[in-house]
Amino acid sequence: MKLLFTKNYCYLTLCLVLFLSGCTLPKPIKGAVVSAREEASAIGVAIMKQGGTAFDAMIATDLALTVCYPNAGNISGGGFFMYRTAAGEVGSLDYREKAPLGASSDMYLDKEGNIVPNKSTLGGLAVGVPGTVAGLVAIHKKFGTLAWEDLVQPAIDLAREGYLVTEKQQRSFESKKETFIALNGPDTLYAQGFQAGDRVQNTALAETLERIAMFGKAGFYEGPVADDLVERVRETGGIITHEDLLAYEPVWRDPINFQYKELNIYSMGPPSSGGICLGQILKMIEPYDVGQYEHNSVEAMQVIVEAERRSYADRSLYLGDPDFIQIPKDSLLDVDYLNERMNSFTFEKATKSTDIAPGTIQWEESEETTHYSIVDPMGNAVAVTTTLNGSYGSKVFVEKGGYFLNNEMDDFSSKPGVPNMFGLIGGKANAIAPQKRMLSAMTPTLVERNGKLAMVVGTPGGSTIITSVLQTILNVYEFEMDVQSAVSAARFHHQWLPDVVVFEPGRFDPALIKSLQDKDYNIKEEYSRIIGRVDAIQISDSGEITTGADPRGDDTAVPLF
Ligand code: DON
């Protein structure tokens, strides 16, 4: 109430000042796209200016990211699409990759049953059957209002005309150059030493996109594009066939829905763990009323970390592809069950992860996925998280097609109890099987308050996705930050195993870290990997749209006035 009064007072003062100085009021934002690249956000907004909806903008934005954000934007990976129509209908599309028909549970193990290093992350065998193009076509079929080819065209133009390399991209290309060459040869496009400010033109990708524009799903899963993909996968040791490509279908699924205080939250269900884990963590936190503590204070962090620990332990046991296993969704989100899980927590001392479930593991670095959030002037909202898994996926580049292939197979549990590249462990529920989808942490999320859309949010970051989305929501609704501050604020992460709290380096008070160490928390503060790159949109009760683009990346919000 006090906040509302202060805000209104400021607004009236601003009006008066502007009136007296002869200026006009800033135009209200009618819609927005927040994505990992300015070009992609601008392309989405341009589509809305032509009369397109958030759904049309989504397709154009996604394909633009394929061109100018090749580490994660993709036509050859997969993702999850959450939507809320202006009328309040909410749903989700699963276009996650699938294991090829020839896959088997022990395909990454040697004769002794040990994991062969890199086999599930580098090269053709790491590639899951892509879902992205099938997903985009399905979204267009259900919701598109502009012609498909008009939505693909901006990405074709961007690929032909080229995009400008940013400093962050230059560093990223440099860090992967040797691997690109090892897998694709010295002439491969992304080993050409692009510097910040250079223009990257990708004619091969423009031609691939032209086929997709012309033939839709068949433009990717059949014909020359499919031939080149299958050949490249085979050359690099993989097993994807034409039959795999033809068999791929995305699935419309019910989102996970739960309440947190006055918020009604929708997020992605299995095969993503995002929705269930976000729900579990928020519901475990709810009775503690974390807003009573300061943001990133010892008490608030303890409650959050302990809830995260318990939820990630459940994730490893129960979650996987719902088309293959039974998931006790309702029990996992049951309030009594979750309260009981927190019974062992005290503010005195950290719970040990070995007391929740056994295990000792290593944790290696890796990144990239990408998330974008869109709202349009009609009130439709879209949250999409899409990925090649690792940065540039399997690092296998289809030279003739101009794109990288995913390494999503590593998201399966190759061997029970042995961590994947995000340090996540799993068991039977997430074991490899032909045509199965690998478990994900991607958490595209929509928040409603008072029956109205209040926030669109999501992020990349592997296992840190869930905890980054969580912290952004808490920052806004418990710690009363505006959405940009909520996105920019320092983050931390715990995932049950390894039993460490990871902090963004240099952003937390040493005294706070010492207090946590005194309570027996293991702390890791040096840079290990990104803890999210959140792109979010907030809609106030009065309908005011504000955006939060993560300064950790090149992420940019482009408003529609
Ligand atoms: O689906 C998943 O959970 C992972 N493949 C996401 C990978 C990711 O976020 C990497 N980005 N930083």
Coordinates of N, CA and C in Angstrom, one line a residue, residues 286-397:
E286 N 7.3 -21.6 1.4 CA 6.2 -20.8 1.7 C 5.9 -20.6 3.2
P287 N 6.0 -21.6 4.0 CA 5.7 -21.4 5.4 C 6.7 -20.5 6.1
Y288 N 7.9 -20.4 5.6 CA 8.9 -19.6 6.2 C 8.8 -18.1 6.0
D289 N 8.0 -17.7 5.0 CA 7.8 -16.3 4.8 C 9.1 -15.6 4.6
V290 N 9.9 -16.0 3.5 CA 11.3 -15.5 3.4 C 11.3 -13.9 3.2
G291 N 10.2 -13.3 2.8 CA 10.2 -11.9 2.7 C 10.5 -11.1 4.0
Q292 N 10.3 -11.8 5.1 CA 10.6 -11.2 6.4 C 12.1 -11.0 6.6
Y293 N 12.9 -11.7 5.9 CA 14.3 -11.6 6.0 C 14.8 -10.7 4.9
E294 N 16.1 -10.2 5.1 CA 16.6 -9.4 4.0 C 17.0 -10.3 2.8
H295 N 17.0 -9.6 1.6 CA 17.4 -10.3 0.4 C 18.8 -10.9 0.6
N296 N 19.0 -12.1 0.2 CA 20.3 -12.7 0.3 C 20.9 -12.6 1.7
S297 N 20.1 -12.7 2.7 CA 20.6 -12.8 4.1 C 20.8 -14.2 4.4
V298 N 21.5 -14.5 5.5 CA 21.8 -15.9 5.9 C 20.5 -16.7 6.0
E299 N 19.5 -16.1 6.7 CA 18.3 -16.9 7.0 C 17.6 -17.2 5.7
A300 N 17.4 -16.2 4.8 CA 16.7 -16.4 3.6 C 17.4 -17.5 2.7
M301 N 18.7 -17.3 2.7 CA 19.5 -18.3 1.8 C 19.4 -19.7 2.4
Q302 N 19.4 -19.8 3.7 CA 19.3 -21.2 4.3 C 18.0 -21.9 3.9
V303 N 16.9 -21.1 4.0 CA 15.6 -21.7 3.7 C 15.6 -22.1 2.2
I304 N 16.1 -21.2 1.4 CA 16.1 -21.5 -0.1 C 17.0 -22.7 -0.4
V305 N 18.2 -22.7 0.1 CA 19.1 -23.8 -0.2 C 18.6 -25.1 0.3
E306 N 18.0 -25.1 1.5 CA 17.5 -26.4 2.1 C 16.3 -27.0 1.3
A307 N 15.5 -26.1 0.8 CA 14.4 -26.5 -0.1 C 14.9 -27.0 -1.4
E308 N 15.9 -26.3 -2.0 CA 16.5 -26.8 -3.2 C 17.1 -28.2 -3.1
R309 N 17.9 -28.4 -2.0 CA 18.5 -29.6 -1.7 C 17.5 -30.8 -1.8
R310 N 16.4 -30.6 -1.1 CA 15.4 -31.7 -1.0 C 14.7 -31.9 -2.3
S311 N 14.5 -30.9 -3.1 CA 13.8 -31.0 -4.4 C 14.7 -31.7 -5.4
Y312 N 16.0 -31.3 -5.5 CA 16.9 -31.9 -6.5 C 17.1 -33.4 -6.1
A313 N 17.0 -33.8 -4.9 CA 17.1 -35.2 -4.5 C 16.0 -36.0 -5.1
D314 N 14.8 -35.4 -5.0 CA 13.6 -36.0 -5.6 C 13.7 -36.1 -7.1
R315 N 14.2 -35.0 -7.7 CA 14.4 -35.0 -9.1 C 15.1 -36.2 -9.7
S316 N 16.2 -36.5 -9.0 CA 17.1 -37.6 -9.4 C 16.4 -39.0 -9.4
L317 N 15.4 -39.1 -8.5 CA 14.8 -40.4 -8.3 C 13.5 -40.6 -9.2
Y318 N 12.7 -39.5 -9.3 CA 11.4 -39.7 -9.8 C 11.1 -39.2 -11.2
L319 N 12.0 -38.3 -11.7 CA 11.6 -37.6 -12.9 C 12.3 -38.1 -14.2
G320 N 11.5 -38.1 -15.2 CA 12.0 -38.5 -16.5 C 10.9 -38.3 -17.6
D321 N 10.9 -39.0 -18.7 CA 9.9 -38.8 -19.7 C 8.6 -39.4 -19.3
P322 N 7.5 -38.6 -19.2 CA 6.2 -39.2 -18.8 C 5.6 -40.2 -19.8
D323 N 6.1 -40.2 -21.0 CA 5.6 -41.2 -21.9 C 6.2 -42.6 -21.7
F324 N 7.2 -42.6 -20.8 CA 7.9 -43.9 -20.5 C 7.8 -44.3 -19.0
I325 N 7.6 -43.4 -18.1 CA 7.6 -43.7 -16.7 C 6.4 -43.1 -16.0
Q326 N 6.0 -43.6 -14.9 CA 4.9 -43.0 -14.1 C 5.6 -42.0 -13.2
I327 N 5.1 -40.8 -13.2 CA 5.6 -39.8 -12.3 C 4.6 -39.4 -11.2
P328 N 5.0 -39.5 -9.9 CA 4.0 -39.2 -8.9 C 3.9 -37.7 -8.7
K329 N 3.4 -37.1 -9.7 CA 3.4 -35.6 -9.7 C 2.6 -35.0 -8.5
D330 N 1.4 -35.5 -8.3 CA 0.6 -34.9 -7.2 C 1.3 -35.2 -5.8
S331 N 1.9 -36.4 -5.6 CA 2.5 -36.6 -4.3 C 3.7 -35.7 -4.2
L332 N 4.5 -35.5 -5.3 CA 5.7 -34.7 -5.2 C 5.3 -33.2 -4.8
L333 N 4.1 -32.8 -5.2 CA 3.7 -31.4 -4.9 C 2.8 -31.3 -3.7
D334 N 2.6 -32.4 -3.0 CA 1.7 -32.4 -1.9 C 2.2 -31.6 -0.7
V335 N 1.4 -30.7 -0.2 CA 1.9 -29.8 0.9 C 2.4 -30.6 2.1
D336 N 1.6 -31.6 2.5 CA 2.0 -32.4 3.7 C 3.4 -33.0 3.5
Y337 N 3.5 -33.6 2.3 CA 4.8 -34.3 2.0 C 5.9 -33.3 2.0
L338 N 5.7 -32.1 1.4 CA 6.8 -31.1 1.4 C 7.1 -30.5 2.7
N339 N 6.1 -30.3 3.6 CA 6.4 -29.8 4.9 C 7.2 -30.9 5.7
E340 N 6.8 -32.1 5.5 CA 7.6 -33.2 6.2 C 9.0 -33.2 5.7
R341 N 9.2 -33.0 4.4 CA 10.6 -33.0 3.9 C 11.4 -31.9 4.6
M342 N 10.8 -30.8 5.0 CA 11.5 -29.7 5.6 C 11.7 -29.9 7.1
N343 N 11.1 -30.9 7.7 CA 11.1 -31.1 9.1 C 12.5 -31.3 9.7
S344 N 13.4 -31.8 8.8 CA 14.8 -32.0 9.3 C 15.6 -30.7 9.2
F345 N 15.1 -29.7 8.7 CA 15.8 -28.4 8.6 C 15.8 -27.6 9.9
T346 N 17.0 -27.1 10.3 CA 17.0 -26.1 11.4 C 17.9 -25.0 11.0
F347 N 17.7 -23.8 11.5 CA 18.5 -22.6 11.2 C 19.9 -22.8 11.8
E348 N 20.1 -23.8 12.7 CA 21.3 -23.9 13.4 C 22.5 -24.4 12.5
K349 N 22.1 -25.4 11.6 CA 23.1 -26.1 10.9 C 22.6 -26.6 9.6
A350 N 23.5 -26.7 8.6 CA 23.2 -27.2 7.3 C 22.8 -28.7 7.4
T351 N 21.7 -29.1 6.7 CA 21.4 -30.5 6.5 C 22.5 -31.0 5.6
K352 N 23.0 -32.3 5.8 CA 24.0 -32.8 4.8 C 23.2 -33.5 3.7
S353 N 23.7 -33.4 2.5 CA 23.0 -34.0 1.4 C 23.0 -35.5 1.5
T354 N 24.1 -36.0 2.2 CA 24.1 -37.5 2.4 C 23.0 -38.0 3.3
D355 N 22.5 -37.1 4.1 CA 21.4 -37.5 5.0 C 20.0 -37.5 4.2
I356 N 20.0 -36.8 3.1 CA 18.8 -36.8 2.2 C 18.9 -38.0 1.3
A357 N 20.0 -38.3 0.8 CA 20.3 -39.5 -0.1 C 21.8 -39.6 -0.3
P358 N 22.3 -40.8 -0.6 CA 23.7 -41.0 -0.7 C 24.3 -40.5 -2.0
G359 N 25.7 -40.3 -2.0 CA 26.3 -39.9 -3.3 C 27.5 -38.9 -3.1
T360 N 28.5 -39.1 -3.9 CA 29.7 -38.2 -3.9 C 30.1 -38.0 -5.3
I361 N 30.0 -36.8 -5.8 CA 30.3 -36.6 -7.2 C 31.1 -35.4 -7.6
Q362 N 31.6 -35.4 -8.8 CA 32.3 -34.2 -9.3 C 31.4 -33.4 -10.1
W363 N 31.7 -32.1 -10.4 CA 30.8 -31.2 -11.2 C 31.7 -30.4 -12.1
E364 N 31.4 -30.6 -13.4 CA 32.2 -29.9 -14.4 C 31.4 -28.7 -15.0
E365 N 32.1 -27.8 -15.7 CA 31.4 -26.7 -16.3 C 30.8 -26.9 -17.6
S366 N 29.8 -26.2 -17.9 CA 29.3 -26.1 -19.3 C 28.1 -25.1 -19.4
E367 N 27.9 -24.6 -20.5 CA 26.8 -23.7 -20.7 C 26.4 -23.8 -22.2
E368 N 25.3 -23.7 -22.5 CA 24.4 -22.8 -23.1 C 23.0 -23.3 -23.6
T369 N 22.1 -22.6 -23.3 CA 20.7 -22.7 -23.6 C 20.3 -21.3 -23.8
T370 N 19.0 -21.1 -24.3 CA 18.6 -19.7 -24.3 C 17.1 -19.6 -24.0
H371 N 16.7 -18.5 -23.4 CA 15.3 -18.3 -23.0 C 14.9 -16.9 -23.6
Y372 N 13.6 -16.8 -24.0 CA 13.1 -15.5 -24.3 C 11.6 -15.4 -23.9
S373 N 11.3 -14.2 -23.5 CA 9.9 -13.9 -23.0 C 9.3 -12.8 -23.9
I374 N 8.0 -13.1 -24.2 CA 7.3 -12.1 -25.1 C 5.9 -11.8 -24.6
V375 N 5.5 -10.6 -24.7 CA 4.1 -10.2 -24.5 C 3.7 -9.3 -25.7
D376 N 2.4 -9.5 -26.1 CA 2.0 -8.6 -27.2 C 0.9 -7.7 -26.8
P377 N 0.5 -6.7 -27.6 CA -0.5 -5.7 -27.2 C -1.8 -6.3 -26.9
M378 N -2.1 -7.5 -27.5 CA -3.4 -8.1 -27.2 C -3.5 -8.8 -25.8
G379 N -2.3 -9.0 -25.3 CA -2.2 -9.7 -23.9 C -1.8 -11.1 -24.0
N380 N -1.4 -11.6 -25.2 CA -0.9 -13.0 -25.2 C 0.5 -13.0 -24.7
A381 N 0.9 -14.1 -24.1 CA 2.3 -14.2 -23.5 C 2.9 -15.5 -23.8
V382 N 4.2 -15.5 -24.1 CA 5.0 -16.6 -24.5 C 6.3 -16.7 -23.7
A383 N 6.6 -17.9 -23.2 CA 7.9 -18.1 -22.5 C 8.5 -19.3 -23.1
V384 N 9.7 -19.2 -23.7 CA 10.3 -20.3 -24.4 C 11.7 -20.5 -23.9
T385 N 12.1 -21.7 -23.6 CA 13.5 -22.0 -23.3 C 13.9 -23.1 -24.3
T386 N 15.0 -22.9 -25.0 CA 15.4 -23.8 -26.1 C 16.9 -24.0 -26.1
T387 N 17.4 -25.1 -26.5 CA 18.8 -25.4 -26.3 C 19.4 -26.4 -27.3
L388 N 20.7 -26.3 -27.3 CA 21.5 -27.4 -28.0 C 22.2 -28.2 -26.9
N389 N 21.9 -27.9 -25.6 CA 22.5 -28.4 -24.4 C 23.8 -27.7 -24.1
G390 N 24.9 -28.3 -24.4 CA 26.2 -27.6 -24.2 C 26.3 -26.4 -25.2
S391 N 27.3 -25.6 -24.9 CA 27.5 -24.5 -25.8 C 27.9 -25.0 -27.2
Y392 N 27.2 -24.7 -28.2 CA 27.3 -25.2 -29.6 C 27.1 -26.7 -29.6
G393 N 26.3 -27.2 -28.6 CA 25.9 -28.6 -28.6 C 27.0 -29.6 -28.7
S394 N 26.9 -30.5 -29.6 CA 27.9 -31.6 -29.8 C 29.2 -31.0 -30.5
K395 N 29.2 -29.8 -30.9 CA 30.2 -29.1 -31.6 C 30.3 -29.6 -33.0
V396 N 29.5 -30.5 -33.4 CA 29.4 -31.0 -34.8 C 28.6 -30.0 -35.6
F397 N 29.3 -29.4 -36.6 CA 28.7 -28.4 -37.4 C 28.3 -29.1 -38.8

